[in-house]
């Protein structure tokens, strides 16, 4: 009996050690260098970007990437981006919407227990506070259809949501993780296709305005329909909104995947995530001035202004 107990305790210890080892640093091998030139872009002079932070979840670096510390507390931001463009504005992701509390109560129990969040003003409330003319908002583009990116979709009612075929399938068939999006009534979906050529190592692209200001590329893995948005300002400053390809910048800078548990629970296809992570690592190495913005890393958004709280036109 005693012997059985000792064996059980040893097994438990070994399992625990193995589990903890999945949080240790394990950088992916460096990708082949990218040789592409920076794609041309000629955004109009009055194109602008704004960040709309809508809340946070309390996490740690260890939660976000292999090699991160459990003691390194990090607030993961839930931030939408407004693209102002004379041919129609875009909201890229929505962050937490007006009804996030009620929405959150519909999520599975285990998920709610593991997800301590704090809300602030929704993107729609921030647009209203700035006196924003809603008729300018052409569409919402989702990096992917997880709850924390779509929560505010119903808030500017009637705004079309642009999805790819794969993004639409994930909303329909993605199980509980796309259930929030599926549950919104009367969403006007408009499908777009990757009708453009290769872009910085990605096989295809979609140039929203035809001027290189906003270029979307497919980046399946975290979800089958995940995309990355490359944004270029009139100043020449470039951003890559990578969604949840990584949760923190170190994911790309240090080529560290999510730890095994998070990867298993959060990613539909971890090998797809790995491929696209390495593509972004190659871009970061070739173009160090391009700012990479993981959807939940405040550091990526730091250079983007917030909307003024007095009306703008
Ligand atoms: Zn996600
Ligand atoms: Zn997310």
Short mmCIF file of C-alpha atoms and ligand atoms in Angstrom, two decimals:
data_model
loop_
_atom_site.label_atom_id
_atom_site.label_comp_id
_atom_site.label_asym_id
_atom_site.label_seq_id
_atom_site.Cartn_x
_atom_site.Cartn_y
_atom_site.Cartn_z
CA UNK A 1 0.00 0.00 0.00
CA UNK A 2 2.78 2.37 1.04
CA UNK A 3 4.69 1.49 -2.10
CA UNK A 4 1.67 2.30 -4.27
CA UNK A 5 1.38 5.70 -2.62
CA UNK A 6 5.05 6.47 -3.25
CA UNK A 7 4.72 5.46 -6.91
CA UNK A 8 1.60 7.64 -7.28
CA UNK A 9 3.38 10.61 -5.68
CA UNK A 10 6.38 10.13 -7.96
CA UNK A 11 4.17 9.93 -11.02
CA UNK A 12 2.41 13.10 -9.95
CA UNK A 13 5.72 14.91 -9.47
CA UNK A 14 7.01 13.78 -12.86
CA UNK A 15 3.77 14.88 -14.54
CA UNK A 16 3.96 18.26 -12.82
CA UNK A 17 7.59 18.71 -13.87
CA UNK A 18 6.71 17.75 -17.44
CA UNK A 19 3.79 20.17 -17.45
CA UNK A 20 5.90 23.02 -16.08
CA UNK A 21 8.57 22.30 -18.72
CA UNK A 22 5.99 23.21 -21.40
CA UNK A 23 6.23 26.81 -20.14
CA UNK A 24 10.03 26.92 -20.53
CA UNK A 25 11.68 28.86 -23.35
CA UNK A 26 11.95 26.87 -26.57
CA UNK A 27 12.54 29.29 -29.45
CA UNK A 28 11.55 28.07 -32.89
CA UNK A 29 14.44 27.83 -35.37
CA UNK A 30 14.99 31.13 -37.21
CA UNK A 31 13.21 31.38 -40.57
CA UNK A 32 15.02 31.91 -43.88
CA UNK A 33 15.69 35.64 -44.32
CA UNK A 34 13.04 37.57 -46.23
CA UNK A 35 14.41 39.35 -49.28
CA UNK A 36 11.24 41.13 -50.43
CA UNK A 37 11.21 44.91 -50.84
CA UNK A 38 8.67 46.87 -48.81
CA UNK A 39 5.42 46.75 -50.84
CA UNK A 40 4.47 50.13 -52.30
CA UNK A 41 1.76 52.14 -50.56
CA UNK A 42 0.32 55.57 -51.29
CA UNK A 43 -2.21 56.26 -48.54
CA UNK A 44 -4.13 59.54 -48.84
CA UNK A 45 -2.91 62.42 -46.68
CA UNK A 46 -5.98 62.29 -44.43
CA UNK A 47 -5.77 58.60 -43.62
CA UNK A 48 -5.32 58.08 -39.87
CA UNK A 49 -5.33 55.36 -37.24
CA UNK A 50 -6.72 55.44 -33.71
CA UNK A 51 -6.68 52.89 -30.91
CA UNK A 52 -9.88 52.26 -28.95
CA UNK A 53 -8.98 50.34 -25.79
CA UNK A 54 -12.06 48.64 -24.35
CA UNK A 55 -10.76 46.60 -21.42
CA UNK A 56 -8.19 44.13 -20.19
CA UNK A 57 -7.75 40.61 -18.88
CA UNK A 58 -5.28 39.98 -16.06
CA UNK A 59 -2.60 37.56 -17.23
CA UNK A 60 1.12 36.88 -16.93
CA UNK A 61 3.95 36.63 -19.43
CA UNK A 62 4.00 32.87 -18.79
CA UNK A 63 0.40 32.67 -19.99
CA UNK A 64 1.33 34.35 -23.26
CA UNK A 65 4.51 32.71 -24.52
CA UNK A 66 7.04 30.01 -23.71
CA UNK A 67 9.82 31.43 -21.56
CA UNK A 68 7.61 34.12 -20.00
CA UNK A 69 7.64 34.41 -16.21
CA UNK A 70 4.64 33.69 -13.97
CA UNK A 71 5.77 36.64 -11.83
CA UNK A 72 5.71 39.02 -14.82
CA UNK A 73 2.09 40.21 -14.55
CA UNK A 74 0.65 41.54 -17.77
CA UNK A 75 -2.69 43.09 -18.56
CA UNK A 76 -3.78 41.82 -21.96
CA UNK A 77 -5.54 44.68 -23.74
CA UNK A 78 -8.78 44.37 -25.69
CA UNK A 79 -8.36 47.12 -28.25
CA UNK A 80 -10.11 48.00 -31.50
CA UNK A 81 -8.41 50.05 -34.23
CA UNK A 82 -10.22 52.72 -36.24
CA UNK A 83 -8.88 53.31 -39.74
CA UNK A 84 -9.97 56.67 -41.11
CA UNK A 85 -9.82 56.75 -44.89
CA UNK A 86 -11.61 59.04 -47.34
CA UNK A 87 -13.08 56.00 -49.10
CA UNK A 88 -14.77 54.74 -45.91
CA UNK A 89 -13.56 54.01 -42.40
CA UNK A 90 -12.90 50.58 -40.94
CA UNK A 91 -12.98 49.17 -37.46
CA UNK A 92 -10.49 46.34 -37.10
CA UNK A 93 -11.77 44.11 -34.28
CA UNK A 94 -14.14 45.57 -31.70
CA UNK A 95 -12.74 44.61 -28.30
CA UNK A 96 -15.33 44.47 -25.51
CA UNK A 97 -18.73 45.82 -26.52
CA UNK A 98 -21.49 47.45 -24.51
CA UNK A 99 -22.97 44.08 -23.55
CA UNK A 100 -19.76 42.29 -22.62
CA UNK A 101 -20.95 41.43 -19.09
CA UNK A 102 -24.12 39.70 -20.33
CA UNK A 103 -22.20 38.06 -23.17
CA UNK A 104 -19.54 36.78 -20.78
CA UNK A 105 -22.18 35.06 -18.65
CA UNK A 106 -23.07 32.87 -21.65
CA UNK A 107 -19.52 31.50 -21.90
CA UNK A 108 -18.66 28.05 -20.45
CA UNK A 109 -18.00 27.93 -16.70
CA UNK A 110 -14.36 26.78 -16.97
CA UNK A 111 -13.64 29.65 -19.34
CA UNK A 112 -15.20 32.28 -17.08
CA UNK A 113 -13.23 31.04 -14.09
CA UNK A 114 -9.98 31.29 -16.05
CA UNK A 115 -10.68 34.72 -17.54
CA UNK A 116 -10.57 37.67 -15.11
CA UNK A 117 -11.49 40.75 -17.12
CA UNK A 118 -12.19 44.45 -16.63
CA UNK A 119 -14.16 46.48 -19.08
CA UNK A 120 -13.90 50.15 -19.97
CA UNK A 121 -15.76 52.18 -22.63
CA UNK A 122 -16.75 50.21 -25.70
CA UNK A 123 -15.48 51.24 -29.12
CA UNK A 124 -18.95 52.55 -30.08
CA UNK A 125 -19.10 54.66 -26.89
CA UNK A 126 -15.69 56.13 -27.69
CA UNK A 127 -16.78 56.93 -31.25
CA UNK A 128 -19.89 58.66 -29.91
CA UNK A 129 -17.89 60.63 -27.32
CA UNK A 130 -15.66 61.92 -30.12
CA UNK A 131 -18.73 63.04 -32.08
CA UNK A 132 -17.86 60.53 -34.77
CA UNK A 133 -20.17 60.45 -37.78
CA UNK A 134 -21.26 56.80 -37.94
CA UNK A 135 -22.08 57.06 -41.64
CA UNK A 136 -18.32 57.15 -42.26
CA UNK A 137 -17.93 53.62 -40.89
CA UNK A 138 -17.79 51.37 -43.94
CA UNK A 139 -17.21 48.00 -42.26
CA UNK A 140 -15.85 45.97 -39.38
CA UNK A 141 -12.95 43.65 -40.23
CA UNK A 142 -12.24 40.85 -37.77
CA UNK A 143 -8.76 39.42 -37.29
CA UNK A 144 -10.80 36.40 -36.17
CA UNK A 145 -14.19 35.67 -34.63
CA UNK A 146 -13.31 34.97 -31.00
CA UNK A 147 -15.48 36.59 -28.29
CA UNK A 148 -12.98 39.27 -27.25
CA UNK A 149 -12.65 40.53 -30.85
CA UNK A 150 -16.34 40.49 -31.82
CA UNK A 151 -18.12 41.53 -28.64
CA UNK A 152 -18.82 45.04 -29.94
CA UNK A 153 -20.08 43.97 -33.40
CA UNK A 154 -23.75 44.81 -32.62
CA UNK A 155 -22.91 48.22 -31.13
CA UNK A 156 -22.73 50.20 -34.36
CA UNK A 157 -25.89 48.54 -35.72
CA UNK A 158 -26.05 47.75 -39.40
CA UNK A 159 -22.30 48.12 -39.99
CA UNK A 160 -21.30 45.32 -42.38
CA UNK A 161 -18.83 42.71 -41.13
CA UNK A 162 -16.28 41.70 -43.74
CA UNK A 163 -15.31 38.04 -43.62
CA UNK A 164 -13.46 35.62 -45.85
CA UNK A 165 -14.98 32.26 -46.81
CA UNK A 166 -12.85 30.54 -44.14
CA UNK A 167 -13.81 33.18 -41.56
CA UNK A 168 -17.50 32.67 -42.35
CA UNK A 169 -17.20 28.88 -42.03
CA UNK A 170 -15.51 29.28 -38.65
CA UNK A 171 -18.35 31.48 -37.43
CA UNK A 172 -20.88 28.86 -38.55
CA UNK A 173 -19.03 25.70 -37.49
CA UNK A 174 -16.52 26.80 -34.86
CA UNK A 175 -18.33 25.45 -31.78
CA UNK A 176 -18.59 27.49 -28.59
CA UNK A 177 -15.53 29.65 -29.35
CA UNK A 178 -17.38 31.33 -32.23
CA UNK A 179 -20.80 31.03 -30.57
CA UNK A 180 -20.95 34.67 -29.49
CA UNK A 181 -20.56 35.88 -33.08
CA UNK A 182 -23.01 33.25 -34.35
CA UNK A 183 -25.56 34.42 -31.81
CA UNK A 184 -25.70 38.03 -33.05
CA UNK A 185 -28.92 38.58 -34.98
CA UNK A 186 -29.04 40.57 -38.21
CA UNK A 187 -25.29 40.81 -38.88
CA UNK A 188 -24.70 41.94 -42.45
CA UNK A 189 -21.83 39.80 -43.64
CA UNK A 190 -19.97 40.83 -46.77
CA UNK A 191 -17.45 38.32 -48.08
CA UNK A 192 -14.07 39.37 -49.40
CA UNK A 193 -11.45 37.27 -51.15
CA UNK A 194 -7.67 37.25 -51.25
CA UNK A 195 -7.65 38.49 -54.82
CA UNK A 196 -4.20 40.09 -54.70
CA UNK A 197 -0.75 38.61 -55.11
CA UNK A 198 1.85 37.55 -52.52
CA UNK A 199 2.66 40.05 -49.78
CA UNK A 200 5.79 39.90 -47.61
CA UNK A 201 5.96 36.12 -47.64
CA UNK A 202 2.20 35.52 -47.42
CA UNK A 203 0.77 33.70 -50.43
CA UNK A 204 -2.04 36.13 -51.24
CA UNK A 205 -3.54 39.40 -50.11
CA UNK A 206 -6.48 41.77 -50.31
CA UNK A 207 -5.75 45.46 -50.80
CA UNK A 208 -8.85 47.11 -49.30
CA UNK A 209 -8.61 50.53 -50.94
CA UNK A 210 -6.25 49.67 -53.80
CA UNK A 211 -3.64 52.12 -52.47
CA UNK A 212 -1.69 49.79 -50.17
CA UNK A 213 -2.94 51.58 -47.04
CA UNK A 214 -4.73 48.50 -45.67
CA UNK A 215 -3.70 45.08 -46.92
CA UNK A 216 -5.17 41.91 -45.43
CA UNK A 217 -3.41 38.54 -45.68
CA UNK A 218 -4.58 35.07 -44.66
CA UNK A 219 -2.91 33.74 -41.50
CA UNK A 220 -4.83 30.59 -40.55
CA UNK A 221 -3.91 28.65 -37.44
CA UNK A 222 -5.28 30.34 -34.33
CA UNK A 223 -8.60 29.98 -36.18
CA UNK A 224 -9.04 28.78 -39.79
CA UNK A 225 -10.08 32.29 -40.86
CA UNK A 226 -7.51 34.36 -38.96
CA UNK A 227 -6.02 37.27 -40.90
CA UNK A 228 -3.29 39.87 -40.47
CA UNK A 229 -3.83 43.52 -41.45
CA UNK A 230 -0.85 45.53 -42.73
CA UNK A 231 -1.45 49.26 -42.34
CA UNK A 232 0.60 52.10 -43.84
CA UNK A 233 0.15 55.71 -42.76
CA UNK A 234 0.83 58.75 -44.98
CA UNK A 235 4.00 59.29 -42.92
CA UNK A 236 5.25 55.91 -44.12
CA UNK A 237 4.89 54.37 -40.66
CA UNK A 238 3.77 50.77 -40.94
CA UNK A 239 1.88 48.48 -38.60
CA UNK A 240 0.98 44.81 -38.73
CA UNK A 241 -2.11 43.92 -36.72
CA UNK A 242 -1.47 40.22 -36.16
CA UNK A 243 -4.57 39.43 -34.08
CA UNK A 244 -3.95 36.46 -31.78
CA UNK A 245 -1.16 34.94 -33.88
CA UNK A 246 0.79 35.68 -30.69
CA UNK A 247 -0.56 37.21 -27.49
CA UNK A 248 2.57 39.15 -26.62
CA UNK A 249 5.35 40.63 -28.74
CA UNK A 250 7.93 38.15 -27.46
CA UNK A 251 6.03 35.50 -29.40
CA UNK A 252 7.46 36.99 -32.60
CA UNK A 253 10.60 38.73 -31.26
CA UNK A 254 11.80 35.58 -29.49
CA UNK A 255 9.95 33.12 -31.75
CA UNK A 256 8.18 31.60 -28.78
CA UNK A 257 4.87 29.84 -29.22
CA UNK A 258 2.10 29.84 -26.68
CA UNK A 259 2.73 27.25 -23.95
CA UNK A 260 1.35 23.77 -24.68
CA UNK A 261 -1.84 24.16 -22.64
CA UNK A 262 -2.80 27.52 -24.16
CA UNK A 263 -1.84 26.34 -27.63
CA UNK A 264 -3.94 23.22 -27.26
CA UNK A 265 -6.96 25.08 -25.94
CA UNK A 266 -6.78 28.27 -28.01
CA UNK A 267 -5.40 27.30 -31.42
CA UNK A 268 -7.34 25.32 -34.03
CA UNK A 269 -4.08 24.44 -35.84
CA UNK A 270 -0.87 25.10 -33.89
CA UNK A 271 1.30 24.24 -36.91
CA UNK A 272 -0.41 26.97 -38.93
CA UNK A 273 0.29 29.41 -36.08
CA UNK A 274 3.94 28.34 -36.14
CA UNK A 275 4.26 28.92 -39.90
CA UNK A 276 2.74 32.40 -39.73
CA UNK A 277 4.69 33.29 -36.58
CA UNK A 278 7.91 32.52 -38.46
CA UNK A 279 6.71 34.55 -41.46
CA UNK A 280 6.18 37.52 -39.14
CA UNK A 281 9.56 36.91 -37.45
CA UNK A 282 11.21 37.14 -40.91
CA UNK A 283 9.32 40.40 -41.60
CA UNK A 284 10.36 41.81 -38.20
CA UNK A 285 14.01 40.97 -38.91
CA UNK A 286 13.93 42.58 -42.38
CA UNK A 287 11.86 45.63 -41.44
CA UNK A 288 12.63 46.54 -37.81
CA UNK A 289 10.72 49.84 -38.18
CA UNK A 290 7.44 48.04 -38.86
CA UNK A 291 5.45 47.94 -35.62
CA UNK A 292 3.97 44.55 -34.84
CA UNK A 293 0.71 44.75 -32.91
CA UNK A 294 -0.52 41.56 -31.26
CA UNK A 295 -4.18 42.19 -30.43
CA UNK A 296 -3.57 41.84 -26.68
CA UNK A 297 -0.20 43.59 -26.25
CA UNK A 298 -0.44 47.21 -25.11
CA UNK A 299 3.11 47.89 -26.33
CA UNK A 300 2.06 47.38 -29.94
CA UNK A 301 -0.65 50.03 -29.69
CA UNK A 302 1.48 52.59 -27.82
CA UNK A 303 2.21 54.70 -30.93
CA UNK A 304 -1.44 54.96 -31.97
CA UNK A 305 -3.40 57.97 -30.68
CA UNK A 306 -6.73 57.58 -28.90
CA UNK A 307 -9.80 59.30 -30.24
CA UNK A 308 -10.22 62.86 -29.01
CA UNK A 309 -13.04 63.22 -26.50
CA UNK A 310 -14.16 66.43 -28.13
CA UNK A 311 -15.95 66.09 -31.46
CA UNK A 312 -13.83 65.80 -34.59
CA UNK A 313 -14.82 66.06 -38.21
ZN1 LIG B 1 -8.42 34.49 -30.33
ZN1 LIG B 2 -8.07 37.42 -28.45
#
